[in-house]
Tab-separated table of C-alpha atoms and ligand atoms in Angstrom:
chain	number	residue	atom	x	y	z
A	197	UNK	CA	89.764	100.817	64.705
A	198	UNK	CA	90.610	99.945	61.104
A	199	UNK	CA	89.240	102.311	58.494
A	200	UNK	CA	89.328	105.260	60.871
A	201	UNK	CA	90.765	108.303	59.096
A	202	UNK	CA	93.648	110.212	60.641
A	203	UNK	CA	92.274	113.546	59.537
A	204	UNK	CA	94.949	115.667	61.194
A	205	UNK	CA	97.263	114.653	58.339
A	206	UNK	CA	94.973	115.842	55.532
A	207	UNK	CA	95.740	118.937	53.490
A	208	UNK	CA	92.917	121.514	53.415
A	209	UNK	CA	91.708	120.343	49.954
A	210	UNK	CA	91.550	116.735	51.139
A	211	UNK	CA	89.686	117.741	54.263
A	212	UNK	CA	87.188	119.592	52.084
A	213	UNK	CA	86.547	116.415	50.085
A	214	UNK	CA	85.980	114.405	53.275
A	215	UNK	CA	83.451	116.958	54.524
A	216	UNK	CA	81.650	116.985	51.202
A	217	UNK	CA	81.378	113.202	51.346
A	218	UNK	CA	79.690	113.642	54.721
A	219	UNK	CA	77.258	116.111	53.196
A	220	UNK	CA	78.856	119.047	55.012
A	221	UNK	CA	79.667	122.518	53.739
A	222	UNK	CA	83.261	122.670	52.482
A	223	UNK	CA	83.990	126.031	54.145
A	224	UNK	CA	84.023	124.185	57.482
A	225	UNK	CA	87.265	122.597	56.299
A	226	UNK	CA	89.306	125.708	57.081
A	227	UNK	CA	88.084	125.874	60.671
A	228	UNK	CA	88.559	122.162	61.140
A	229	UNK	CA	92.037	122.263	59.595
A	230	UNK	CA	93.358	124.882	61.982
A	231	UNK	CA	91.913	123.089	65.013
A	232	UNK	CA	93.449	119.798	63.954
A	233	UNK	CA	96.817	121.355	63.177
A	234	UNK	CA	96.909	122.852	66.648
A	235	UNK	CA	96.281	119.474	68.209
A	236	UNK	CA	92.737	120.094	69.459
A	237	UNK	CA	90.457	117.173	70.231
A	238	UNK	CA	86.974	117.116	68.676
A	239	UNK	CA	85.583	118.136	72.095
A	240	UNK	CA	87.653	121.292	72.130
A	241	UNK	CA	86.483	122.566	68.734
A	242	UNK	CA	84.130	125.260	69.944
A	243	UNK	CA	82.956	126.644	66.599
A	244	UNK	CA	82.165	123.246	65.057
A	245	UNK	CA	78.578	122.037	65.365
A	246	UNK	CA	77.680	119.169	67.680
A	247	UNK	CA	76.288	117.172	64.729
A	248	UNK	CA	79.473	117.460	62.739
A	249	UNK	CA	81.617	116.518	65.717
A	250	UNK	CA	79.426	113.459	66.218
A	251	UNK	CA	79.919	112.412	62.594
A	252	UNK	CA	83.644	112.997	62.782
A	253	UNK	CA	84.007	110.912	65.928
A	254	UNK	CA	82.405	107.937	64.157
A	255	UNK	CA	84.925	107.701	61.367
A	256	UNK	CA	87.921	109.884	62.201
A	257	UNK	CA	90.731	110.159	64.714
A	258	UNK	CA	91.594	113.572	66.117
A	259	UNK	CA	94.630	112.707	68.228
A	260	UNK	CA	96.544	109.543	67.342
A	261	UNK	CA	99.351	109.956	69.908
A	262	UNK	CA	99.346	110.201	73.691
A	263	UNK	CA	102.050	110.431	76.326
A	264	UNK	CA	102.745	107.210	78.184
A	265	UNK	CA	105.764	108.257	80.257
A	266	UNK	CA	107.495	111.523	80.992
A	267	UNK	CA	111.052	111.673	82.337
A	268	UNK	CA	112.423	115.024	83.434
A	269	UNK	CA	116.153	115.449	83.665
A	270	UNK	CA	117.556	116.672	86.957
A	271	UNK	CA	120.667	118.148	85.345
A	272	UNK	CA	119.040	120.263	82.631
A	273	UNK	CA	115.629	121.173	81.247
A	274	UNK	CA	115.407	118.124	78.985
A	275	UNK	CA	112.248	116.005	78.983
A	276	UNK	CA	112.194	112.564	77.474
A	277	UNK	CA	108.788	111.302	76.372
A	278	UNK	CA	107.483	107.865	75.617
A	279	UNK	CA	104.400	108.106	73.418
A	280	UNK	CA	101.823	105.420	72.840
A	281	UNK	CA	100.169	104.858	69.486
A	282	UNK	CA	96.707	103.468	68.869
A	283	UNK	CA	97.932	100.022	67.839
A	284	UNK	CA	99.808	99.547	71.112
A	285	UNK	CA	103.225	100.445	69.725
A	286	UNK	CA	105.302	103.132	71.335
A	287	UNK	CA	107.989	105.565	70.216
A	288	UNK	CA	110.063	108.149	72.009
A	289	UNK	CA	111.044	111.759	71.730
A	290	UNK	CA	113.035	114.432	73.523
A	291	UNK	CA	112.164	118.047	74.297
A	292	UNK	CA	115.314	120.141	74.589
A	293	UNK	CA	115.609	123.709	75.856
A	294	UNK	CA	118.136	125.903	74.047
A	295	UNK	CA	118.811	129.627	74.274
A	296	UNK	CA	116.754	130.071	71.078
A	297	UNK	CA	113.774	128.115	72.405
A	298	UNK	CA	112.390	124.596	72.571
A	299	UNK	CA	113.408	121.926	70.126
A	300	UNK	CA	111.752	118.540	69.700
A	301	UNK	CA	113.387	115.357	68.506
A	302	UNK	CA	110.765	113.221	66.775
A	303	UNK	CA	110.605	109.603	65.620
A	304	UNK	CA	109.623	108.634	62.094
A	305	UNK	CA	109.346	104.839	62.473
A	306	UNK	CA	108.681	102.326	65.242
A	307	UNK	CA	112.192	100.873	65.549
A	308	UNK	CA	114.580	101.107	62.625
A	309	UNK	CA	115.835	98.792	59.882
A	310	UNK	CA	119.212	100.406	59.273
A	311	UNK	CA	121.207	98.283	61.716
A	312	UNK	CA	123.848	100.829	62.806
A	313	UNK	CA	126.045	99.000	65.309
A	314	UNK	CA	126.053	101.771	67.926
A	315	UNK	CA	122.332	102.505	67.967
A	316	UNK	CA	119.651	101.214	70.350
A	317	UNK	CA	116.657	101.970	68.084
A	318	UNK	CA	117.553	99.338	65.555
A	319	UNK	CA	118.268	96.432	67.936
A	320	UNK	CA	114.929	94.801	67.140
A	321	UNK	CA	114.446	96.027	63.592
A	322	UNK	CA	111.709	98.180	62.133
A	323	UNK	CA	108.116	97.442	63.168
A	324	UNK	CA	106.403	99.963	60.885
A	325	UNK	CA	106.456	103.449	59.436
A	326	UNK	CA	104.801	106.224	61.397
A	327	UNK	CA	102.080	108.177	59.647
A	328	UNK	CA	102.320	111.940	59.184
A	329	UNK	CA	99.515	112.279	61.739
A	330	UNK	CA	101.602	110.388	64.283
A	331	UNK	CA	104.588	112.664	63.641
A	332	UNK	CA	102.392	115.745	64.080
A	333	UNK	CA	100.873	114.164	67.182
A	334	UNK	CA	104.319	114.092	68.803
A	335	UNK	CA	104.613	117.854	68.313
A	336	UNK	CA	101.131	118.362	69.760
A	337	UNK	CA	101.956	116.295	72.854
A	338	UNK	CA	105.160	118.273	73.424
A	339	UNK	CA	103.310	121.567	73.023
A	340	UNK	CA	100.685	120.472	75.537
A	341	UNK	CA	103.502	119.758	77.978
A	342	UNK	CA	105.155	123.136	77.410
A	343	UNK	CA	101.924	125.075	77.676
A	344	UNK	CA	102.190	125.288	81.466
A	345	UNK	CA	105.546	127.070	81.043
A	346	UNK	CA	104.158	129.323	78.336
A	347	UNK	CA	106.474	127.713	75.802
A	348	UNK	CA	106.062	125.899	72.522
A	349	UNK	CA	108.136	123.940	70.056
A	350	UNK	CA	109.949	126.178	67.562
A	351	UNK	CA	112.541	123.773	66.186
A	352	UNK	CA	112.327	120.140	65.177
A	353	UNK	CA	114.940	117.487	64.500
A	354	UNK	CA	113.976	114.246	62.797
A	355	UNK	CA	116.496	112.291	64.857
A	356	UNK	CA	114.380	109.974	66.967
A	357	UNK	CA	113.932	106.348	66.049
A	358	UNK	CA	113.669	105.441	62.392
A	359	UNK	CA	115.186	106.423	59.085
A	360	UNK	CA	113.133	109.375	57.777
A	361	UNK	CA	114.129	108.834	54.166
A	362	UNK	CA	112.759	105.304	54.272
A	363	UNK	CA	109.387	106.847	55.038
A	364	UNK	CA	109.673	109.850	52.748
A	365	UNK	CA	106.038	110.253	51.578
A	366	UNK	CA	104.762	110.526	55.160
A	367	UNK	CA	107.732	112.666	56.193
A	368	UNK	CA	107.043	115.030	53.286
A	369	UNK	CA	103.408	115.346	54.304
A	370	UNK	CA	104.446	115.999	57.900
A	371	UNK	CA	106.904	118.709	56.825
A	372	UNK	CA	104.331	120.474	54.657
A	373	UNK	CA	101.706	120.368	57.405
A	374	UNK	CA	103.856	121.381	60.360
A	375	UNK	CA	105.091	124.402	58.394
A	376	UNK	CA	101.628	125.323	57.078
A	377	UNK	CA	100.738	128.957	57.753
A	378	UNK	CA	97.291	128.006	59.016
A	379	UNK	CA	98.762	125.336	61.254
A	380	UNK	CA	101.743	125.345	63.616
A	381	UNK	CA	103.647	127.414	61.068
A	382	UNK	CA	107.080	126.145	62.115
A	383	UNK	CA	109.642	127.354	59.591
A	384	UNK	CA	111.217	124.593	57.513
A	385	UNK	CA	114.515	126.346	58.155
A	386	UNK	CA	114.091	125.377	61.792
A	387	UNK	CA	113.782	121.702	60.919
A	388	UNK	CA	116.635	119.224	60.479
A	389	UNK	CA	116.280	115.858	58.877
A	390	UNK	CA	118.912	113.284	59.770
A	391	UNK	CA	119.702	110.344	57.505
A	392	UNK	CA	122.193	107.511	57.583
A	393	UNK	CA	122.634	108.204	53.857
A	394	UNK	CA	120.040	106.614	51.572
A	395	UNK	CA	121.554	108.223	48.492
A	396	UNK	CA	118.676	108.024	45.953
A	397	UNK	CA	116.248	109.388	48.536
A	398	UNK	CA	118.613	112.261	49.311
A	399	UNK	CA	118.279	113.362	45.675
A	400	UNK	CA	114.514	113.013	45.928
A	401	UNK	CA	114.426	115.180	49.044
A	402	UNK	CA	116.620	117.824	47.386
A	403	UNK	CA	114.224	117.944	44.425
A	404	UNK	CA	111.225	118.542	46.699
A	405	UNK	CA	112.576	122.024	47.345
A	406	UNK	CA	111.798	121.987	51.069
A	407	UNK	CA	114.504	124.084	52.754
A	408	UNK	CA	115.134	121.767	55.711
A	409	UNK	CA	118.655	121.277	57.026
A	410	UNK	CA	120.098	117.938	56.019
A	411	UNK	CA	122.129	116.076	58.639
A	412	UNK	CA	124.183	113.185	57.415
A	413	UNK	CA	125.259	110.505	59.883
A	414	UNK	CA	128.797	110.052	58.634
A	415	UNK	CA	130.655	108.653	61.669
A	416	UNK	CA	133.760	107.649	59.695
A	417	UNK	CA	136.473	109.187	57.514
A	418	UNK	CA	136.624	106.235	55.086
A	419	UNK	CA	134.502	103.384	53.771
A	420	UNK	CA	136.429	100.694	55.654
A	421	UNK	CA	135.604	102.141	59.060
A	422	UNK	CA	132.101	103.193	58.012
A	423	UNK	CA	131.271	99.633	56.916
A	424	UNK	CA	132.198	98.358	60.370
A	425	UNK	CA	129.634	100.708	61.899
A	426	UNK	CA	126.851	101.126	59.384
A	427	UNK	CA	125.394	98.494	57.030
A	428	UNK	CA	124.243	101.295	54.693
A	429	UNK	CA	127.918	101.890	53.875
A	430	UNK	CA	127.929	98.558	52.025
A	431	UNK	CA	125.373	100.026	49.632
A	432	UNK	CA	126.763	103.521	49.076
A	433	UNK	CA	130.334	104.773	49.287
A	434	UNK	CA	131.177	107.918	51.203
A	435	UNK	CA	132.024	109.576	47.887
A	436	UNK	CA	128.573	108.804	46.433
A	437	UNK	CA	126.989	110.029	49.664
A	438	UNK	CA	128.990	113.275	49.665
A	439	UNK	CA	128.043	113.826	46.022
A	440	UNK	CA	124.370	113.639	47.027
A	441	UNK	CA	125.105	116.142	49.832
A	442	UNK	CA	126.714	118.541	47.333
A	443	UNK	CA	123.613	118.255	45.172
A	444	UNK	CA	121.509	119.061	48.242
A	445	UNK	CA	123.561	122.193	48.940
A	446	UNK	CA	123.275	123.314	45.296
A	447	UNK	CA	119.519	122.732	45.205
A	448	UNK	CA	118.541	124.214	48.558
A	449	UNK	CA	121.359	126.645	49.406
A	450	UNK	CA	121.448	125.069	52.867
A	451	UNK	CA	124.673	123.804	54.342
A	452	UNK	CA	124.882	120.177	55.386
A	453	UNK	CA	125.623	119.009	58.931
A	454	UNK	CA	127.737	115.898	59.375
A	455	UNK	CA	127.106	113.852	62.494
A	456	UNK	CA	130.149	112.099	63.851
A	457	UNK	CA	129.936	109.989	67.025
A	458	UNK	CA	133.353	109.331	68.544
A	459	UNK	CA	133.925	105.665	69.364
A	460	UNK	CA	137.075	104.701	71.206
A	461	UNK	CA	139.558	102.736	69.110
A	462	UNK	CA	137.345	102.904	66.000
A	463	UNK	CA	137.006	106.400	64.518
A	464	UNK	CA	138.240	108.839	67.168
A	465	UNK	CA	141.976	109.229	66.550
A	466	UNK	CA	143.570	112.511	65.372
A	467	UNK	CA	144.527	110.611	62.183
A	468	UNK	CA	140.819	109.974	61.556
A	469	UNK	CA	140.156	113.679	62.064
A	470	UNK	CA	142.855	114.576	59.545
A	471	UNK	CA	141.456	112.139	57.010
A	472	UNK	CA	137.946	113.472	57.573
A	473	UNK	CA	139.131	117.054	57.098
A	474	UNK	CA	140.723	116.046	53.798
A	475	UNK	CA	137.460	114.591	52.551
A	476	UNK	CA	135.400	117.601	53.562
A	477	UNK	CA	137.779	120.280	52.283
A	478	UNK	CA	135.895	123.024	50.437
A	479	UNK	CA	132.526	121.640	51.456
A	480	UNK	CA	129.895	124.068	52.788
A	481	UNK	CA	129.297	122.104	55.988
A	482	UNK	CA	129.569	121.798	59.730
A	483	UNK	CA	130.635	118.749	61.744
A	484	UNK	CA	128.746	117.850	64.907
A	485	UNK	CA	131.051	115.790	67.058
A	486	UNK	CA	129.110	113.630	69.504
A	487	UNK	CA	130.650	111.565	72.269
A	488	UNK	CA	129.082	108.111	71.820
A	489	UNK	CA	126.116	107.464	74.032
A	490	UNK	CA	127.054	103.984	75.165
A	491	UNK	CA	124.431	101.306	74.615
A	492	UNK	CA	125.016	98.351	76.949
A	493	UNK	CA	124.150	95.771	74.279
A	494	UNK	CA	126.873	97.051	71.979
A	495	UNK	CA	130.560	96.497	72.668
A	496	UNK	CA	131.437	100.032	71.687
A	497	UNK	CA	132.822	102.668	73.981
A	498	UNK	CA	132.859	106.436	74.162
A	499	UNK	CA	135.867	108.703	74.539
A	500	UNK	CA	137.225	111.112	77.161
A	501	UNK	CA	136.743	114.862	77.033
A	502	UNK	CA	140.352	115.369	76.040
A	503	UNK	CA	139.938	112.962	73.108
A	504	UNK	CA	136.905	114.955	71.958
A	505	UNK	CA	138.887	118.175	72.213
A	506	UNK	CA	141.854	116.724	70.316
A	507	UNK	CA	139.505	115.613	67.533
A	508	UNK	CA	137.880	119.042	67.317
A	509	UNK	CA	141.277	120.771	67.327
A	510	UNK	CA	142.503	118.573	64.503
A	511	UNK	CA	139.462	119.524	62.417
A	512	UNK	CA	139.683	123.215	63.210
A	513	UNK	CA	143.388	123.331	62.400
A	514	UNK	CA	142.339	122.244	58.908
A	515	UNK	CA	139.599	124.874	58.754
A	516	UNK	CA	136.659	122.538	59.110
A	517	UNK	CA	133.874	124.093	61.172
A	518	UNK	CA	133.078	121.720	64.033
A	519	UNK	CA	131.511	121.740	67.479
A	520	UNK	CA	130.798	119.259	70.182
A	521	UNK	CA	127.103	118.547	70.344
A	522	UNK	CA	125.722	119.215	73.795
A	523	UNK	CA	124.700	116.008	75.465
A	524	UNK	CA	121.328	116.450	77.047
A	525	UNK	CA	119.339	114.388	79.431
A	526	UNK	CA	122.193	111.980	80.066
A	527	UNK	CA	120.474	110.841	83.233
A	528	UNK	CA	117.215	109.930	81.468
A	529	UNK	CA	118.327	107.510	78.760
A	530	UNK	CA	118.663	110.317	76.236
A	531	UNK	CA	120.117	108.094	73.529
A	532	UNK	CA	117.889	107.161	70.680
A	533	UNK	CA	115.836	104.052	71.344
A	534	UNK	CA	116.912	103.347	74.915
A	535	UNK	CA	113.687	104.352	76.596
A	536	UNK	CA	111.427	102.319	74.339
A	537	UNK	CA	113.707	99.328	74.686
A	538	UNK	CA	113.615	99.596	78.437
A	539	UNK	CA	109.817	99.805	78.323
A	540	UNK	CA	109.531	96.705	76.099
A	541	UNK	CA	111.806	94.743	78.420
A	542	UNK	CA	109.749	95.631	81.468
A	543	UNK	CA	106.553	94.597	79.686
A	544	UNK	CA	107.940	91.168	78.860
A	545	UNK	CA	107.124	88.252	81.134
B	160	SAH	N1	118.169	107.253	60.912
B	160	SAH	C1	118.602	108.611	60.988
B	160	SAH	C2	118.040	109.413	62.143
B	160	SAH	C3	117.943	108.777	63.495
B	160	SAH	S1	119.416	108.616	64.456
B	160	SAH	C4	120.114	108.688	60.956
B	160	SAH	O1	120.753	107.654	60.944
B	160	SAH	O2	120.658	109.788	60.889
B	160	SAH	C5	119.870	110.241	64.933
B	160	SAH	C6	121.380	110.429	65.144
B	160	SAH	O3	121.822	109.774	66.353
B	160	SAH	C7	122.219	109.824	64.020
B	160	SAH	O4	123.268	110.696	63.703
B	160	SAH	C8	122.739	108.558	64.668
B	160	SAH	O5	123.860	108.070	63.993
B	160	SAH	C9	122.982	109.021	66.084
B	160	SAH	N2	123.111	107.957	67.085
B	160	SAH	C10	122.438	106.805	67.169
B	160	SAH	N3	122.836	106.088	68.236
B	160	SAH	C11	123.782	106.823	68.861
B	160	SAH	C12	124.579	106.629	70.019
B	160	SAH	N4	124.473	105.514	70.746
B	160	SAH	N5	125.461	107.599	70.365
B	160	SAH	C13	125.560	108.724	69.608
B	160	SAH	N6	124.839	108.974	68.515
B	160	SAH	C14	123.962	108.025	68.124
């Protein structure tokens, strides 16, 4: 298994070099690239010679991800997927159906090292980074699932398990490939990257000039509350984080989305909303208010609908654009990390 190349994550020039090493004609690289980017297996590549396919099978992997479990919601069109990777690890994802089409939530790491107190993905730390091929593989699996309905993924959110900015080189490669015109050609403007706020990496991402939407997991109006919820807040203040967001807006022209999960008795009061509005005044942004998805292991609790509404009203009164994020697949462990955790627990003796 070791030493096998994940060739679906190679850029066309790199694929050319691999073919040349095998003594093959480099023009084959273009054909091979578009097959791989569409998620085809070697068997399905009809215009590639049998000899070449044989050689490729010996040293390369076509599809590094497969679906292990599929949970369909009974209340909406959401599908939660558990994928298995070649080393026996698994990660999860969610296919969501919106009026504008299908959106896929993908994972960027197995587990997560960030330690946010409300999150299930990080309960057992980070096992490893995913490769770009494994991120692409998640999109391919989702597309295979949607094929029967004549649909395909048009939007992507990097909001599954993991901190994308801790795995930036592979995430960058994934973004360039998934938006490649000879591949899936998904517009970068239809992709959101969510971070807990690794400030230096936010500058790096801004400088890459990829016009993805940046989502910042803020979850608090001040550093005191944020430090209770997110270890990353010990490293960077909200002010430093917002400064990096402003830089992102200047560099990319894209507005920033702030994620804010309401947790009863912690960050959900109208006073918190007022303080938040003060901090965000004049900022080109939108606030996504999310009722906490309760994780049994955490002693943190969500809020009532009227508390959500009061919070939104308090923001809107101060002219901060905000909406409640639709909760999807509530009946299928929609919250980040819950499905994988459940799977690991069942596998344990
Ligand atoms: N590491 C990245 C992306 C993965 S988490 C980040 O922190 O942004 C995706 C989003 O789900 C983040 O906004 C995260 O804070 C939020 N989230 C995690 N657990 C949650 C829960 N139990 N309820 C509501 N939102 C949660």
